[in-house]
mmCIF file of C-alpha atoms in Angstrom:
data_model
loop_
_atom_site.group_PDB
_atom_site.id
_atom_site.type_symbol
_atom_site.label_atom_id
_atom_site.label_comp_id
_atom_site.label_asym_id
_atom_site.label_seq_id
_atom_site.Cartn_x
_atom_site.Cartn_y
_atom_site.Cartn_z
ATOM 1 C CA MET M 581 -5.481 -17.826 -33.801
ATOM 2 C CA SER M 582 -2.488 -19.810 -35.105
ATOM 3 C CA ALA M 583 -2.316 -23.578 -34.624
ATOM 4 C CA LYS M 584 0.807 -23.173 -32.471
ATOM 5 C CA LEU M 585 -0.882 -20.654 -30.139
ATOM 6 C CA ALA M 586 -4.017 -22.800 -29.834
ATOM 7 C CA ALA M 587 -1.893 -25.853 -29.026
ATOM 8 C CA ALA M 588 0.115 -23.908 -26.422
ATOM 9 C CA LEU M 589 -3.007 -22.604 -24.671
ATOM 10 C CA ALA M 590 -4.578 -26.049 -24.719
ATOM 11 C CA PHE M 591 -1.395 -27.501 -23.173
ATOM 12 C CA VAL M 592 -1.597 -24.950 -20.349
ATOM 13 C CA LEU M 593 -5.325 -25.445 -19.692
ATOM 14 C CA LEU M 594 -5.560 -29.220 -19.960
ATOM 15 C CA PRO M 595 -3.921 -29.926 -16.571
ATOM 16 C CA LEU M 596 -6.568 -27.739 -14.915
ATOM 17 C CA MET M 597 -9.392 -30.039 -15.994
ATOM 18 C CA SER M 598 -10.605 -32.470 -13.366
ATOM 19 C CA VAL M 599 -10.476 -36.049 -14.573
ATOM 20 C CA SER M 600 -13.298 -37.001 -12.243
ATOM 21 C CA SER M 601 -15.597 -34.107 -13.251
ATOM 22 C CA ARG M 602 -18.199 -34.723 -15.955
ATOM 23 C CA ALA M 603 -18.020 -32.079 -18.687
ATOM 24 C CA ALA M 604 -21.305 -30.403 -19.570
ATOM 25 C CA LYS M 605 -22.376 -29.645 -23.126
ATOM 26 C CA ILE M 606 -20.892 -26.354 -24.334
ATOM 27 C CA GLY M 607 -23.167 -23.487 -25.299
ATOM 28 C CA ASP M 608 -21.253 -20.376 -26.365
ATOM 29 C CA GLU M 609 -24.060 -17.847 -26.852
ATOM 30 C CA HIS M 610 -22.677 -15.888 -23.872
ATOM 31 C CA LEU M 611 -19.426 -17.751 -23.203
ATOM 32 C CA PHE M 612 -16.945 -15.051 -24.246
ATOM 33 C CA ALA M 613 -16.542 -11.543 -22.873
ATOM 34 C CA PHE M 614 -15.746 -9.708 -26.127
ATOM 35 C CA THR M 615 -16.006 -12.339 -28.880
ATOM 36 C CA ILE M 616 -19.307 -13.548 -30.400
ATOM 37 C CA GLY M 617 -20.204 -17.254 -30.338
ATOM 38 C CA THR M 618 -22.441 -18.943 -32.919
ATOM 39 C CA ASP M 619 -25.080 -20.419 -30.595
ATOM 40 C CA THR M 620 -28.387 -18.516 -30.581
ATOM 41 C CA GLY M 621 -30.385 -20.237 -27.842
ATOM 42 C CA GLU M 622 -33.665 -22.128 -28.069
ATOM 43 C CA VAL M 623 -36.882 -20.976 -29.734
ATOM 44 C CA GLY M 624 -38.975 -18.966 -27.279
ATOM 45 C CA ASP M 625 -36.080 -18.129 -24.928
ATOM 46 C CA LYS M 626 -36.380 -14.747 -23.228
ATOM 47 C CA GLU M 627 -33.440 -13.187 -21.412
ATOM 48 C CA ILE M 628 -32.430 -10.024 -19.595
ATOM 49 C CA GLU M 629 -28.716 -9.198 -19.800
ATOM 50 C CA GLY M 630 -26.639 -6.514 -18.124
ATOM 51 C CA GLN M 631 -23.211 -5.488 -19.406
ATOM 52 C CA THR M 632 -20.713 -3.178 -17.713
ATOM 53 C CA ASP M 633 -17.709 -1.905 -19.688
ATOM 54 C CA GLY M 634 -14.733 -0.050 -18.286
ATOM 55 C CA ARG M 635 -12.102 1.624 -20.463
ATOM 56 C CA PHE M 636 -9.026 3.093 -18.794
ATOM 57 C CA GLY M 637 -5.879 5.019 -19.690
ATOM 58 C CA LYS M 638 -4.643 7.368 -22.408
ATOM 59 C CA ARG M 639 -1.176 8.736 -23.237
ATOM 60 C CA ASP M 640 -1.271 11.228 -20.369
ATOM 61 C CA GLY M 641 -3.605 12.544 -17.689
ATOM 62 C CA SER M 642 -6.425 10.486 -16.199
ATOM 63 C CA TYR M 643 -9.026 8.732 -18.334
ATOM 64 C CA THR M 644 -11.975 6.562 -17.274
ATOM 65 C CA ALA M 645 -15.090 5.692 -19.265
ATOM 66 C CA LEU M 646 -17.731 3.439 -17.692
ATOM 67 C CA SER M 647 -20.815 2.250 -19.571
ATOM 68 C CA GLN M 648 -23.803 0.216 -18.458
ATOM 69 C CA ALA M 649 -26.022 -1.595 -20.976
ATOM 70 C CA LEU M 650 -29.323 -3.345 -20.300
ATOM 71 C CA SER M 651 -30.664 -5.725 -22.953
ATOM 72 C CA ALA M 652 -33.850 -7.689 -23.582
ATOM 73 C CA GLU M 653 -33.308 -10.769 -25.763
ATOM 74 C CA PHE M 654 -35.805 -12.984 -27.595
ATOM 75 C CA ASN M 655 -35.534 -16.011 -29.918
ATOM 76 C CA PRO M 656 -38.610 -15.931 -32.206
ATOM 77 C CA VAL M 657 -37.546 -18.751 -34.571
ATOM 78 C CA GLN M 658 -34.856 -21.421 -34.799
ATOM 79 C CA ASN M 659 -31.298 -20.090 -35.317
ATOM 80 C CA PHE M 660 -32.350 -16.420 -34.996
ATOM 81 C CA ARG M 661 -31.858 -14.104 -32.027
ATOM 82 C CA MET M 662 -32.810 -10.459 -31.583
ATOM 83 C CA GLU M 663 -31.913 -8.085 -28.766
ATOM 84 C CA MET M 664 -32.808 -4.485 -27.869
ATOM 85 C CA THR M 665 -30.250 -2.566 -25.804
ATOM 86 C CA GLY M 666 -30.151 0.769 -24.007
ATOM 87 C CA THR M 667 -26.812 2.136 -22.769
ATOM 88 C CA SER M 668 -25.718 4.844 -20.332
ATOM 89 C CA ILE M 669 -22.153 6.113 -19.951
ATOM 90 C CA TYR M 670 -19.984 8.088 -17.518
ATOM 91 C CA HIS M 671 -16.678 9.842 -18.289
ATOM 92 C CA ASP M 672 -14.008 11.066 -15.882
ATOM 93 C CA ILE M 673 -11.367 12.802 -18.035
ATOM 94 C CA SER M 674 -8.653 15.084 -16.685
ATOM 95 C CA GLY M 675 -5.475 16.375 -18.328
ATOM 96 C CA VAL M 676 -5.662 14.160 -21.421
ATOM 97 C CA SER M 677 -4.109 15.765 -24.506
ATOM 98 C CA GLY M 678 -6.699 16.457 -27.216
ATOM 99 C CA LEU M 679 -9.716 15.818 -24.941
ATOM 100 C CA ASP M 680 -11.744 18.263 -22.892
ATOM 101 C CA ASP M 681 -11.881 17.632 -19.151
ATOM 102 C CA ARG M 682 -15.249 16.030 -18.320
ATOM 103 C CA ARG M 683 -16.830 14.460 -15.293
ATOM 104 C CA ARG M 684 -20.371 13.602 -16.198
ATOM 105 C CA GLY M 685 -22.624 10.855 -17.512
ATOM 106 C CA GLY M 686 -25.954 10.272 -19.152
ATOM 107 C CA TRP M 687 -28.040 8.050 -21.344
ATOM 108 C CA GLN M 688 -25.912 7.264 -24.380
ATOM 109 C CA ALA M 689 -27.287 4.912 -27.023
ATOM 110 C CA LEU M 690 -29.898 2.521 -28.407
ATOM 111 C CA SER M 691 -29.144 -0.523 -30.541
ATOM 112 C CA LEU M 692 -30.815 -3.558 -32.100
ATOM 113 C CA ASP M 693 -28.743 -6.768 -32.182
ATOM 114 C CA LEU M 694 -29.699 -9.332 -34.867
ATOM 115 C CA ARG M 695 -27.978 -12.733 -35.161
ATOM 116 C CA TYR M 696 -28.639 -15.616 -37.553
ATOM 117 C CA ARG M 697 -26.854 -18.971 -37.402
ATOM 118 C CA LEU M 698 -26.072 -20.462 -40.807
ATOM 119 C CA LEU M 699 -24.273 -23.600 -39.564
ATOM 120 C CA ASP M 700 -24.916 -25.509 -36.342
ATOM 121 C CA ARG M 701 -21.630 -26.585 -34.752
ATOM 122 C CA GLU M 702 -23.163 -29.776 -33.338
ATOM 123 C CA HIS M 703 -24.182 -31.084 -36.776
ATOM 124 C CA ALA M 704 -21.727 -29.416 -39.179
ATOM 125 C CA GLY M 705 -18.637 -29.667 -36.964
ATOM 126 C CA VAL M 706 -18.134 -25.903 -37.197
ATOM 127 C CA GLY M 707 -20.517 -23.081 -36.331
ATOM 128 C CA LEU M 708 -21.148 -20.069 -38.594
ATOM 129 C CA LEU M 709 -23.184 -16.969 -37.702
ATOM 130 C CA ILE M 710 -23.786 -13.526 -39.189
ATOM 131 C CA HIS M 711 -24.417 -10.514 -36.955
ATOM 132 C CA ALA M 712 -25.730 -6.988 -37.549
ATOM 133 C CA GLU M 713 -26.266 -4.316 -34.894
ATOM 134 C CA PRO M 714 -27.523 -0.900 -36.054
ATOM 135 C CA ARG M 715 -27.126 1.769 -33.359
ATOM 136 C CA TRP M 716 -27.751 5.413 -32.564
ATOM 137 C CA ALA M 717 -25.735 7.347 -29.974
ATOM 138 C CA ARG M 718 -25.990 10.802 -28.408
ATOM 139 C CA ILE M 719 -22.715 10.776 -26.398
ATOM 140 C CA ASP M 720 -19.316 10.005 -27.932
ATOM 141 C CA GLU M 721 -17.858 6.939 -26.198
ATOM 142 C CA ILE M 722 -14.271 8.278 -26.335
ATOM 143 C CA THR M 723 -14.556 12.031 -25.751
ATOM 144 C CA GLY M 724 -17.815 12.120 -23.783
ATOM 145 C CA GLY M 725 -19.004 15.002 -25.973
ATOM 146 C CA PRO M 726 -22.591 15.396 -27.234
ATOM 147 C CA ILE M 727 -23.086 13.969 -30.733
ATOM 148 C CA ASP M 728 -25.610 12.519 -33.123
ATOM 149 C CA GLN M 729 -24.113 9.239 -34.328
ATOM 150 C CA TYR M 730 -25.477 6.551 -36.622
ATOM 151 C CA GLY M 731 -23.621 3.319 -37.261
ATOM 152 C CA VAL M 732 -23.792 -0.431 -37.597
ATOM 153 C CA ASP M 733 -21.626 -3.277 -36.325
ATOM 154 C CA LEU M 734 -21.341 -6.145 -38.813
ATOM 155 C CA ALA M 735 -19.644 -9.438 -37.972
ATOM 156 C CA VAL M 736 -19.107 -13.007 -39.109
ATOM 157 C CA ALA M 737 -18.495 -15.539 -36.312
ATOM 158 C CA ILE M 738 -16.990 -19.034 -36.606
ATOM 159 C CA ASP M 739 -16.411 -21.522 -33.801
ATOM 160 C CA LYS M 740 -15.342 -25.137 -33.307
ATOM 161 C CA GLU M 741 -14.925 -27.487 -30.359
ATOM 162 C CA LEU M 742 -11.290 -28.616 -30.413
ATOM 163 C CA ILE M 743 -12.050 -31.193 -27.717
ATOM 164 C CA PRO M 744 -15.788 -32.020 -27.483
ATOM 165 C CA ASN M 745 -17.379 -30.557 -24.329
ATOM 166 C CA ARG M 746 -13.934 -29.408 -23.134
ATOM 167 C CA ILE M 747 -12.220 -26.799 -25.315
ATOM 168 C CA ILE M 748 -13.821 -24.428 -27.826
ATOM 169 C CA ALA M 749 -12.240 -21.833 -30.117
ATOM 170 C CA ALA M 750 -13.995 -18.923 -31.852
ATOM 171 C CA PHE M 751 -13.069 -16.335 -34.476
ATOM 172 C CA ASN M 752 -14.829 -13.080 -35.471
ATOM 173 C CA ALA M 753 -14.318 -10.720 -38.403
ATOM 174 C CA LEU M 754 -15.772 -7.243 -37.728
ATOM 175 C CA TYR M 755 -16.612 -4.120 -39.737
ATOM 176 C CA SER M 756 -18.160 -1.002 -38.175
ATOM 177 C CA PRO M 757 -18.864 2.176 -40.188
ATOM 178 C CA ASP M 758 -20.410 5.209 -38.498
ATOM 179 C CA VAL M 759 -21.290 8.850 -39.135
ATOM 180 C CA SER M 760 -21.239 11.296 -36.227
ATOM 181 C CA ARG M 761 -21.948 15.020 -35.935
ATOM 182 C CA SER M 762 -20.719 16.974 -32.906
ATOM 183 C CA ARG M 763 -23.421 19.103 -31.329
ATOM 184 C CA GLU M 764 -20.673 21.340 -29.865
ATOM 185 C CA THR M 765 -18.721 22.130 -33.050
ATOM 186 C CA GLY M 766 -21.059 21.058 -35.858
ATOM 187 C CA ILE M 767 -18.254 18.962 -37.405
ATOM 188 C CA THR M 768 -19.336 15.720 -39.112
ATOM 189 C CA LEU M 769 -16.973 12.729 -39.139
ATOM 190 C CA HIS M 770 -17.123 9.554 -41.215
ATOM 191 C CA GLU M 771 -15.177 6.684 -39.640
ATOM 192 C CA SER M 772 -14.893 2.917 -39.903
ATOM 193 C CA THR M 773 -13.257 0.116 -37.929
ATOM 194 C CA LEU M 774 -12.005 -3.251 -39.166
ATOM 195 C CA GLY M 775 -11.407 -5.871 -36.505
ATOM 196 C CA PHE M 776 -10.551 -9.506 -35.838
ATOM 197 C CA SER M 777 -11.188 -11.352 -32.605
ATOM 198 C CA THR M 778 -10.302 -14.860 -31.450
ATOM 199 C CA ALA M 779 -10.993 -16.729 -28.218
ATOM 200 C CA LEU M 780 -10.180 -20.055 -26.599
ATOM 201 C CA MET M 781 -12.116 -21.371 -23.592
ATOM 202 C CA CYS M 782 -11.645 -24.542 -21.540
ATOM 203 C CA GLN M 783 -14.293 -26.129 -19.308
ATOM 204 C CA VAL M 784 -12.399 -26.757 -16.052
ATOM 205 C CA ARG M 785 -15.533 -27.771 -14.111
ATOM 206 C CA PRO M 786 -19.092 -28.363 -15.328
ATOM 207 C CA GLY M 787 -20.368 -24.896 -16.281
ATOM 208 C CA ILE M 788 -17.081 -23.107 -15.436
ATOM 209 C CA PHE M 789 -14.729 -21.978 -18.208
ATOM 210 C CA LEU M 790 -11.311 -20.309 -18.236
ATOM 211 C CA GLY M 791 -9.533 -18.942 -21.279
ATOM 212 C CA GLY M 792 -8.423 -15.866 -23.127
ATOM 213 C CA GLU M 793 -9.238 -13.542 -25.997
ATOM 214 C CA ALA M 794 -7.069 -11.710 -28.523
ATOM 215 C CA ARG M 795 -8.426 -8.780 -30.578
ATOM 216 C CA TYR M 796 -6.947 -6.630 -33.335
ATOM 217 C CA PHE M 797 -8.511 -3.384 -34.598
ATOM 218 C CA ARG M 798 -7.707 -0.945 -37.393
ATOM 219 C CA LYS M 799 -9.330 2.506 -37.341
ATOM 220 C CA TYR M 800 -9.923 4.540 -40.508
ATOM 221 C CA ALA M 801 -11.251 7.923 -41.571
ATOM 222 C CA GLY M 802 -14.011 7.366 -44.116
ATOM 223 C CA LEU M 803 -16.776 4.787 -44.266
ATOM 224 C CA GLY M 804 -14.908 2.560 -46.717
ATOM 225 C CA LEU M 805 -11.639 2.101 -44.761
ATOM 226 C CA ASP M 806 -10.231 5.095 -46.662
ATOM 227 C CA THR M 807 -7.448 6.672 -44.560
ATOM 228 C CA PHE M 808 -5.593 4.718 -41.863
ATOM 229 C CA SER M 809 -5.841 6.314 -38.386
ATOM 230 C CA GLY M 810 -4.313 3.674 -36.103
ATOM 231 C CA ASN M 811 -4.323 0.083 -34.904
ATOM 232 C CA ALA M 812 -4.359 -1.748 -31.598
ATOM 233 C CA PHE M 813 -3.876 -5.337 -30.422
ATOM 234 C CA PHE M 814 -5.555 -6.401 -27.166
ATOM 235 C CA LEU M 815 -4.906 -9.545 -25.154
ATOM 236 C CA GLY M 816 -6.335 -10.824 -21.885
ATOM 237 C CA PRO M 817 -8.072 -13.539 -19.826
ATOM 238 C CA THR M 818 -11.771 -14.461 -19.650
ATOM 239 C CA ILE M 819 -13.791 -16.446 -17.114
ATOM 240 C CA TYR M 820 -17.373 -17.714 -17.436
ATOM 241 C CA ALA M 821 -19.596 -19.466 -14.895
ATOM 242 C CA ASN M 822 -23.171 -20.728 -14.747
ATOM 243 C CA LEU M 823 -24.644 -19.322 -11.541
ATOM 244 C CA SER M 824 -27.734 -21.529 -11.868
ATOM 245 C CA GLN M 825 -29.689 -23.300 -14.600
ATOM 246 C CA ARG M 826 -31.038 -19.914 -15.732
ATOM 247 C CA SER M 827 -28.296 -17.403 -14.865
ATOM 248 C CA TRP M 828 -24.660 -16.863 -15.824
ATOM 249 C CA ILE M 829 -21.745 -14.439 -15.512
ATOM 250 C CA ALA M 830 -18.752 -13.678 -17.768
ATOM 251 C CA VAL M 831 -15.777 -11.399 -17.042
ATOM 252 C CA GLY M 832 -12.986 -10.345 -19.397
ATOM 253 C CA TRP M 833 -9.943 -8.095 -19.007
ATOM 254 C CA SER M 834 -8.027 -6.896 -22.065
ATOM 255 C CA VAL M 835 -4.769 -4.900 -22.285
ATOM 256 C CA GLN M 836 -3.406 -3.117 -25.357
ATOM 257 C CA VAL M 837 -0.053 -4.815 -25.885
ATOM 258 C CA ALA M 838 0.776 -3.404 -29.328
ATOM 259 C CA GLY M 839 -0.407 -0.659 -31.649
ATOM 260 C CA LYS M 840 0.390 2.616 -33.372
ATOM 261 C CA SER M 841 -1.485 5.829 -34.088
ATOM 262 C CA ALA M 842 -1.012 7.641 -37.393
ATOM 263 C CA ASP M 843 -1.431 11.028 -35.688
ATOM 264 C CA GLU M 844 0.786 10.853 -32.594
ATOM 265 C CA PRO M 845 4.226 9.418 -31.798
ATOM 266 C CA GLY M 846 4.884 6.663 -29.315
ATOM 267 C CA ARG M 847 4.131 3.019 -28.835
ATOM 268 C CA LEU M 848 0.463 1.937 -28.782
ATOM 269 C CA ASP M 849 -2.544 3.765 -30.212
ATOM 270 C CA LEU M 850 -3.905 5.665 -27.229
ATOM 271 C CA LEU M 851 -5.687 8.212 -29.396
ATOM 272 C CA ASN M 852 -8.328 5.893 -30.856
ATOM 273 C CA PHE M 853 -8.193 3.216 -28.141
ATOM 274 C CA GLU M 854 -7.432 2.770 -24.416
ATOM 275 C CA ARG M 855 -4.714 1.012 -22.446
ATOM 276 C CA GLN M 856 -7.137 -1.385 -20.746
ATOM 277 C CA GLN M 857 -10.681 -2.610 -21.280
ATOM 278 C CA VAL M 858 -12.765 -4.602 -18.799
ATOM 279 C CA ARG M 859 -16.166 -6.222 -19.388
ATOM 280 C CA LEU M 860 -18.648 -7.801 -16.960
ATOM 281 C CA ARG M 861 -21.753 -9.559 -18.332
ATOM 282 C CA LEU M 862 -24.596 -11.065 -16.339
ATOM 283 C CA GLY M 863 -27.730 -12.703 -17.726
ATOM 284 C CA VAL M 864 -30.946 -14.371 -16.586
ATOM 285 C CA THR M 865 -33.178 -16.539 -18.825
ATOM 286 C CA PHE M 866 -36.952 -16.712 -18.306
#
């Protein structure tokens, strides 16, 4: 995020903050909808998290993909978090060029999320975390077709409080290679995605945050970013709230505002990505 954009967003959000309210300490383990924070929780924390994703809109026809993930999280040692996730998905596709019509769902994927914090924001002034999430999937998240897919999401996350206990900014760099084989056609594809994500959140009341996230993705054929397939830039608002001392909710809405596919004409990349993405996350700590 540029300094000018961060300053502009801060200028818009600052008037919303109550002068009389007492800001709570910021923990960004779950603060953002799409972006990763660098906090990892306390040693011994156990948490159950649910995540609902909605992806809507292609170039033509009707396209809806809804996924539901359920995760169990545990912090075995300081600065390290691990999470097991199972995901189901439902597709409603009709009249979309290049995609078969489908209206069905099923259990989709398993993944293991591993995060290690290298720098603690509270002591170093800036937080730094590395993230790896190997995954296996049996349903393609875009087409809804049956596949055998193996991949890993790799990320580096950085964050900093611009105003202590008030405004926090985060940045992610992402790389995701995967290999998938269609069980309908037998065709094997090697693909990779390079991405960058940034977020800014403001605490407008103790435990309540408003802000936004910007994300840019580049899709490639080949595991090593070999042949460019398309790019997309998403932008949208995020809200987070503590429901109690042990529960929280985060909601984000993201719209593709720019992009281009290498394989079809027209503005935006609606071949590799969607027009809109929505995410709802809810967690409870034990």
